[in-house]
Amino acid sequence: MISKPQPNEYGPLPANYISLINDDENIISVLEQQRDYTYSLFHQLTEQQAAFAYAEGKWTLKEVLGHMIDTERVFAFRAFVFSREQQDLPGFDQEVYMYYSTYNTRNIQDIADEFKILRDANLYMFRSISDEQSLRTGIASGYEISVRALVYATAGHERHHLNILRDRYNLK
């Protein structure tokens, strides 16, 4: 089991996400439950519903899910790399990624399927991480971060956006 990282294992941005995961939660179970909940939440939307943004200039529901996919892909890649070798990886600009994405032109069910498939693949990887590998670190966005912190940040980032979906998009 991947234990919760210590605060000295990550920088300020992941701290916000990691803090959303309780100390007594099994991170793999959290990721599995999120996969099922998020997939179901988005897969049942109509195209009209998925095109909704709560304000001018804010992301549509398709884009929010796309951002969750993009971020998970980046976090998982970092976890994979750092579990094998210490590297210095660049950050990513979520606004630039979204600007060049095609999420709004895609079918919401297709995006939901991509989310589920990506999460399943990442769960296989996360389950295979040894205790020793989970403690390995690398540099991402200018901050040292451990593999296990990236796993927790993945779940915390999704929880953060699920909270936004409830509060601002009225999506439950």
PDB file of C-alpha atoms in Angstrom:
ATOM      1  CA  MET A   1       0.000   0.000   0.000  1.00  0.00           C
ATOM      2  CA  ILE A   2       1.219   3.496  -0.807  1.00  0.00           C
ATOM      3  CA  SER A   3       1.298   5.533   2.391  1.00  0.00           C
ATOM      4  CA  LYS A   4       0.526   9.234   2.579  1.00  0.00           C
ATOM      5  CA  PRO A   5       3.547  11.436   1.839  1.00  0.00           C
ATOM      6  CA  GLN A   6       5.121  13.747   4.375  1.00  0.00           C
ATOM      7  CA  PRO A   7       4.921  17.523   3.755  1.00  0.00           C
ATOM      8  CA  ASN A   8       8.652  17.668   2.941  1.00  0.00           C
ATOM      9  CA  GLU A   9       8.036  15.414  -0.096  1.00  0.00           C
ATOM     10  CA  TYR A  10       6.241  17.999  -2.238  1.00  0.00           C
ATOM     11  CA  GLY A  11       5.895  21.688  -3.019  1.00  0.00           C
ATOM     12  CA  PRO A  12       3.052  24.155  -2.435  1.00  0.00           C
ATOM     13  CA  LEU A  13       0.734  23.328  -5.358  1.00  0.00           C
ATOM     14  CA  PRO A  14       0.441  19.575  -4.735  1.00  0.00           C
ATOM     15  CA  ALA A  15      -0.021  20.364  -1.030  1.00  0.00           C
ATOM     16  CA  ASN A  16      -3.481  21.736  -1.816  1.00  0.00           C
ATOM     17  CA  TYR A  17      -4.485  18.478  -3.499  1.00  0.00           C
ATOM     18  CA  ILE A  18      -2.799  16.082  -1.084  1.00  0.00           C
ATOM     19  CA  SER A  19      -4.517  17.789   1.857  1.00  0.00           C
ATOM     20  CA  LEU A  20      -7.879  16.724   0.388  1.00  0.00           C
ATOM     21  CA  ILE A  21      -7.035  13.053   1.004  1.00  0.00           C
ATOM     22  CA  ASN A  22      -7.596  11.914   4.592  1.00  0.00           C
ATOM     23  CA  ASP A  23      -4.793  10.119   6.412  1.00  0.00           C
ATOM     24  CA  ASP A  24      -6.895   6.981   6.889  1.00  0.00           C
ATOM     25  CA  GLU A  25      -7.937   6.640   3.228  1.00  0.00           C
ATOM     26  CA  ASN A  26      -6.476   3.868   1.070  1.00  0.00           C
ATOM     27  CA  ILE A  27      -5.249   5.778  -1.970  1.00  0.00           C
ATOM     28  CA  ILE A  28      -5.851   2.938  -4.423  1.00  0.00           C
ATOM     29  CA  SER A  29      -9.439   2.564  -3.191  1.00  0.00           C
ATOM     30  CA  VAL A  30      -9.945   6.321  -3.520  1.00  0.00           C
ATOM     31  CA  LEU A  31      -8.696   6.244  -7.119  1.00  0.00           C
ATOM     32  CA  GLU A  32     -10.940   3.267  -7.940  1.00  0.00           C
ATOM     33  CA  GLN A  33     -14.009   4.922  -6.411  1.00  0.00           C
ATOM     34  CA  GLN A  34     -13.253   8.180  -8.215  1.00  0.00           C
ATOM     35  CA  ARG A  35     -12.910   6.313 -11.509  1.00  0.00           C
ATOM     36  CA  ASP A  36     -16.371   4.823 -11.156  1.00  0.00           C
ATOM     37  CA  TYR A  37     -18.037   7.995  -9.871  1.00  0.00           C
ATOM     38  CA  THR A  38     -16.467  10.400 -12.369  1.00  0.00           C
ATOM     39  CA  TYR A  39     -17.044   8.079 -15.319  1.00  0.00           C
ATOM     40  CA  SER A  40     -20.710   7.666 -14.392  1.00  0.00           C
ATOM     41  CA  LEU A  41     -21.137  11.405 -13.775  1.00  0.00           C
ATOM     42  CA  PHE A  42     -19.842  12.426 -17.192  1.00  0.00           C
ATOM     43  CA  HIS A  43     -20.943   9.453 -19.280  1.00  0.00           C
ATOM     44  CA  GLN A  44     -24.625  10.194 -18.601  1.00  0.00           C
ATOM     45  CA  LEU A  45     -24.426  13.842 -19.752  1.00  0.00           C
ATOM     46  CA  THR A  46     -25.973  14.984 -23.005  1.00  0.00           C
ATOM     47  CA  GLU A  47     -23.843  16.959 -25.441  1.00  0.00           C
ATOM     48  CA  GLN A  48     -25.783  20.098 -24.526  1.00  0.00           C
ATOM     49  CA  GLN A  49     -25.153  19.569 -20.815  1.00  0.00           C
ATOM     50  CA  ALA A  50     -21.462  18.820 -21.433  1.00  0.00           C
ATOM     51  CA  ALA A  51     -21.057  22.122 -23.317  1.00  0.00           C
ATOM     52  CA  PHE A  52     -22.116  24.110 -20.229  1.00  0.00           C
ATOM     53  CA  ALA A  53     -19.727  26.581 -18.581  1.00  0.00           C
ATOM     54  CA  TYR A  54     -20.860  28.356 -15.405  1.00  0.00           C
ATOM     55  CA  ALA A  55     -19.506  31.740 -16.561  1.00  0.00           C
ATOM     56  CA  GLU A  56     -18.006  33.459 -19.584  1.00  0.00           C
ATOM     57  CA  GLY A  57     -14.393  32.411 -20.063  1.00  0.00           C
ATOM     58  CA  LYS A  58     -14.699  29.359 -17.800  1.00  0.00           C
ATOM     59  CA  TRP A  59     -14.226  25.815 -19.011  1.00  0.00           C
ATOM     60  CA  THR A  60     -17.091  23.704 -20.264  1.00  0.00           C
ATOM     61  CA  LEU A  61     -17.800  20.407 -18.540  1.00  0.00           C
ATOM     62  CA  LYS A  62     -16.032  18.679 -21.441  1.00  0.00           C
ATOM     63  CA  GLU A  63     -12.987  20.846 -20.801  1.00  0.00           C
ATOM     64  CA  VAL A  64     -13.042  20.208 -17.051  1.00  0.00           C
ATOM     65  CA  LEU A  65     -12.969  16.462 -17.664  1.00  0.00           C
ATOM     66  CA  GLY A  66     -10.305  16.983 -20.325  1.00  0.00           C
ATOM     67  CA  HIS A  67      -8.218  18.971 -17.851  1.00  0.00           C
ATOM     68  CA  MET A  68      -8.567  16.156 -15.330  1.00  0.00           C
ATOM     69  CA  ILE A  69      -7.324  13.730 -18.004  1.00  0.00           C
ATOM     70  CA  ASP A  70      -4.410  15.983 -19.006  1.00  0.00           C
ATOM     71  CA  THR A  71      -3.319  16.492 -15.409  1.00  0.00           C
ATOM     72  CA  GLU A  72      -3.594  12.817 -14.521  1.00  0.00           C
ATOM     73  CA  ARG A  73      -1.539  11.948 -17.589  1.00  0.00           C
ATOM     74  CA  VAL A  74       1.186  14.425 -16.542  1.00  0.00           C
ATOM     75  CA  PHE A  75       1.192  13.351 -12.868  1.00  0.00           C
ATOM     76  CA  ALA A  76       1.294   9.649 -13.788  1.00  0.00           C
ATOM     77  CA  PHE A  77       4.131  10.208 -16.254  1.00  0.00           C
ATOM     78  CA  ARG A  78       6.090  12.014 -13.569  1.00  0.00           C
ATOM     79  CA  ALA A  79       5.428   9.182 -11.092  1.00  0.00           C
ATOM     80  CA  PHE A  80       6.583   6.622 -13.660  1.00  0.00           C
ATOM     81  CA  VAL A  81       9.762   8.530 -14.495  1.00  0.00           C
ATOM     82  CA  PHE A  82      10.672   9.292 -10.881  1.00  0.00           C
ATOM     83  CA  SER A  83      10.070   5.677  -9.821  1.00  0.00           C
ATOM     84  CA  ARG A  84      12.849   4.654 -12.225  1.00  0.00           C
ATOM     85  CA  GLU A  85      15.282   7.583 -12.179  1.00  0.00           C
ATOM     86  CA  GLN A  86      15.742  11.029 -10.722  1.00  0.00           C
ATOM     87  CA  GLN A  87      14.955  13.645 -13.357  1.00  0.00           C
ATOM     88  CA  ASP A  88      14.101  17.312 -13.708  1.00  0.00           C
ATOM     89  CA  LEU A  89      10.837  17.569 -15.650  1.00  0.00           C
ATOM     90  CA  PRO A  90       9.219  20.787 -16.857  1.00  0.00           C
ATOM     91  CA  GLY A  91       5.909  22.113 -15.639  1.00  0.00           C
ATOM     92  CA  PHE A  92       2.853  22.456 -17.810  1.00  0.00           C
ATOM     93  CA  ASP A  93       0.499  25.352 -18.383  1.00  0.00           C
ATOM     94  CA  GLN A  94      -3.067  24.098 -18.063  1.00  0.00           C
ATOM     95  CA  GLU A  95      -4.444  27.077 -19.984  1.00  0.00           C
ATOM     96  CA  VAL A  96      -2.140  26.444 -22.953  1.00  0.00           C
ATOM     97  CA  TYR A  97      -2.968  22.735 -22.878  1.00  0.00           C
ATOM     98  CA  MET A  98      -6.676  23.563 -22.923  1.00  0.00           C
ATOM     99  CA  TYR A  99      -6.295  26.161 -25.676  1.00  0.00           C
ATOM    100  CA  TYR A 100      -4.755  23.559 -27.980  1.00  0.00           C
ATOM    101  CA  SER A 101      -7.075  20.724 -26.962  1.00  0.00           C
ATOM    102  CA  THR A 102     -10.005  19.364 -28.959  1.00  0.00           C
ATOM    103  CA  TYR A 103     -12.209  18.440 -26.009  1.00  0.00           C
ATOM    104  CA  ASN A 104     -15.088  20.714 -27.020  1.00  0.00           C
ATOM    105  CA  THR A 105     -15.278  19.081 -30.460  1.00  0.00           C
ATOM    106  CA  ARG A 106     -15.410  15.548 -29.052  1.00  0.00           C
ATOM    107  CA  ASN A 107     -18.321  13.461 -27.821  1.00  0.00           C
ATOM    108  CA  ILE A 108     -18.646  13.521 -24.019  1.00  0.00           C
ATOM    109  CA  GLN A 109     -19.016   9.746 -23.830  1.00  0.00           C
ATOM    110  CA  ASP A 110     -15.733   9.380 -25.737  1.00  0.00           C
ATOM    111  CA  ILE A 111     -13.976  11.715 -23.293  1.00  0.00           C
ATOM    112  CA  ALA A 112     -15.468   9.807 -20.338  1.00  0.00           C
ATOM    113  CA  ASP A 113     -14.235   6.532 -21.845  1.00  0.00           C
ATOM    114  CA  GLU A 114     -10.748   8.009 -22.229  1.00  0.00           C
ATOM    115  CA  PHE A 115     -10.799   9.065 -18.573  1.00  0.00           C
ATOM    116  CA  LYS A 116     -11.758   5.565 -17.425  1.00  0.00           C
ATOM    117  CA  ILE A 117      -9.179   3.813 -19.619  1.00  0.00           C
ATOM    118  CA  LEU A 118      -6.430   6.194 -18.476  1.00  0.00           C
ATOM    119  CA  ARG A 119      -7.340   5.682 -14.813  1.00  0.00           C
ATOM    120  CA  ASP A 120      -7.370   1.910 -15.233  1.00  0.00           C
ATOM    121  CA  ALA A 121      -3.901   1.997 -16.806  1.00  0.00           C
ATOM    122  CA  ASN A 122      -2.592   4.270 -14.059  1.00  0.00           C
ATOM    123  CA  LEU A 123      -4.077   2.051 -11.361  1.00  0.00           C
ATOM    124  CA  TYR A 124      -2.099  -0.887 -12.750  1.00  0.00           C
ATOM    125  CA  MET A 125       1.058   1.202 -12.566  1.00  0.00           C
ATOM    126  CA  PHE A 126       0.329   2.630  -9.101  1.00  0.00           C
ATOM    127  CA  ARG A 127      -0.394  -0.863  -7.705  1.00  0.00           C
ATOM    128  CA  SER A 128       2.992  -2.065  -8.989  1.00  0.00           C
ATOM    129  CA  ILE A 129       5.011   0.664  -7.254  1.00  0.00           C
ATOM    130  CA  SER A 130       7.166  -0.772  -4.469  1.00  0.00           C
ATOM    131  CA  ASP A 131       7.605   0.942  -1.112  1.00  0.00           C
ATOM    132  CA  GLU A 132      11.131   1.888  -2.147  1.00  0.00           C
ATOM    133  CA  GLN A 133       9.967   3.343  -5.469  1.00  0.00           C
ATOM    134  CA  SER A 134       7.207   5.339  -3.757  1.00  0.00           C
ATOM    135  CA  LEU A 135       9.859   7.278  -1.822  1.00  0.00           C
ATOM    136  CA  ARG A 136      11.965   8.167  -4.845  1.00  0.00           C
ATOM    137  CA  THR A 137      11.895  11.779  -5.958  1.00  0.00           C
ATOM    138  CA  GLY A 138      12.435  14.011  -8.930  1.00  0.00           C
ATOM    139  CA  ILE A 139      11.972  17.653  -9.828  1.00  0.00           C
ATOM    140  CA  ALA A 140       8.711  18.795 -11.430  1.00  0.00           C
ATOM    141  CA  SER A 141       7.778  22.429 -12.012  1.00  0.00           C
ATOM    142  CA  GLY A 142      10.867  23.440 -10.049  1.00  0.00           C
ATOM    143  CA  TYR A 143       9.988  21.476  -6.882  1.00  0.00           C
ATOM    144  CA  GLU A 144      11.162  18.139  -5.571  1.00  0.00           C
ATOM    145  CA  ILE A 145       8.305  15.658  -5.299  1.00  0.00           C
ATOM    146  CA  SER A 146       8.081  11.984  -4.374  1.00  0.00           C
ATOM    147  CA  VAL A 147       6.356   9.289  -6.377  1.00  0.00           C
ATOM    148  CA  ARG A 148       3.813   8.701  -3.619  1.00  0.00           C
ATOM    149  CA  ALA A 149       3.068  12.430  -3.448  1.00  0.00           C
ATOM    150  CA  LEU A 150       2.216  12.317  -7.155  1.00  0.00           C
ATOM    151  CA  VAL A 151      -0.169   9.406  -6.601  1.00  0.00           C
ATOM    152  CA  TYR A 152      -1.915  11.312  -3.806  1.00  0.00           C
ATOM    153  CA  ALA A 153      -1.916  14.522  -5.850  1.00  0.00           C
ATOM    154  CA  THR A 154      -3.671  12.637  -8.665  1.00  0.00           C
ATOM    155  CA  ALA A 155      -6.560  11.715  -6.374  1.00  0.00           C
ATOM    156  CA  GLY A 156      -6.559  15.109  -4.650  1.00  0.00           C
ATOM    157  CA  HIS A 157      -6.654  16.980  -7.950  1.00  0.00           C
ATOM    158  CA  GLU A 158      -9.704  15.008  -9.008  1.00  0.00           C
ATOM    159  CA  ARG A 159     -11.379  15.560  -5.636  1.00  0.00           C
ATOM    160  CA  HIS A 160     -10.698  19.298  -6.012  1.00  0.00           C
ATOM    161  CA  HIS A 161     -12.450  19.356  -9.382  1.00  0.00           C
ATOM    162  CA  LEU A 162     -15.335  17.194  -8.194  1.00  0.00           C
ATOM    163  CA  ASN A 163     -15.898  19.827  -5.492  1.00  0.00           C
ATOM    164  CA  ILE A 164     -15.919  22.551  -8.161  1.00  0.00           C
ATOM    165  CA  LEU A 165     -18.355  20.531 -10.271  1.00  0.00           C
ATOM    166  CA  ARG A 166     -20.740  20.353  -7.310  1.00  0.00           C
ATOM    167  CA  ASP A 167     -20.331  23.975  -6.221  1.00  0.00           C
ATOM    168  CA  ARG A 168     -20.159  25.868  -9.522  1.00  0.00           C
ATOM    169  CA  TYR A 169     -21.662  23.549 -12.126  1.00  0.00           C
ATOM    170  CA  ASN A 170     -24.349  22.081  -9.849  1.00  0.00           C
ATOM    171  CA  LEU A 171     -23.300  18.627 -11.037  1.00  0.00           C
ATOM    172  CA  LYS A 172     -23.836  15.852  -8.512  1.00  0.00           C
TER     173      LYS A 172
END
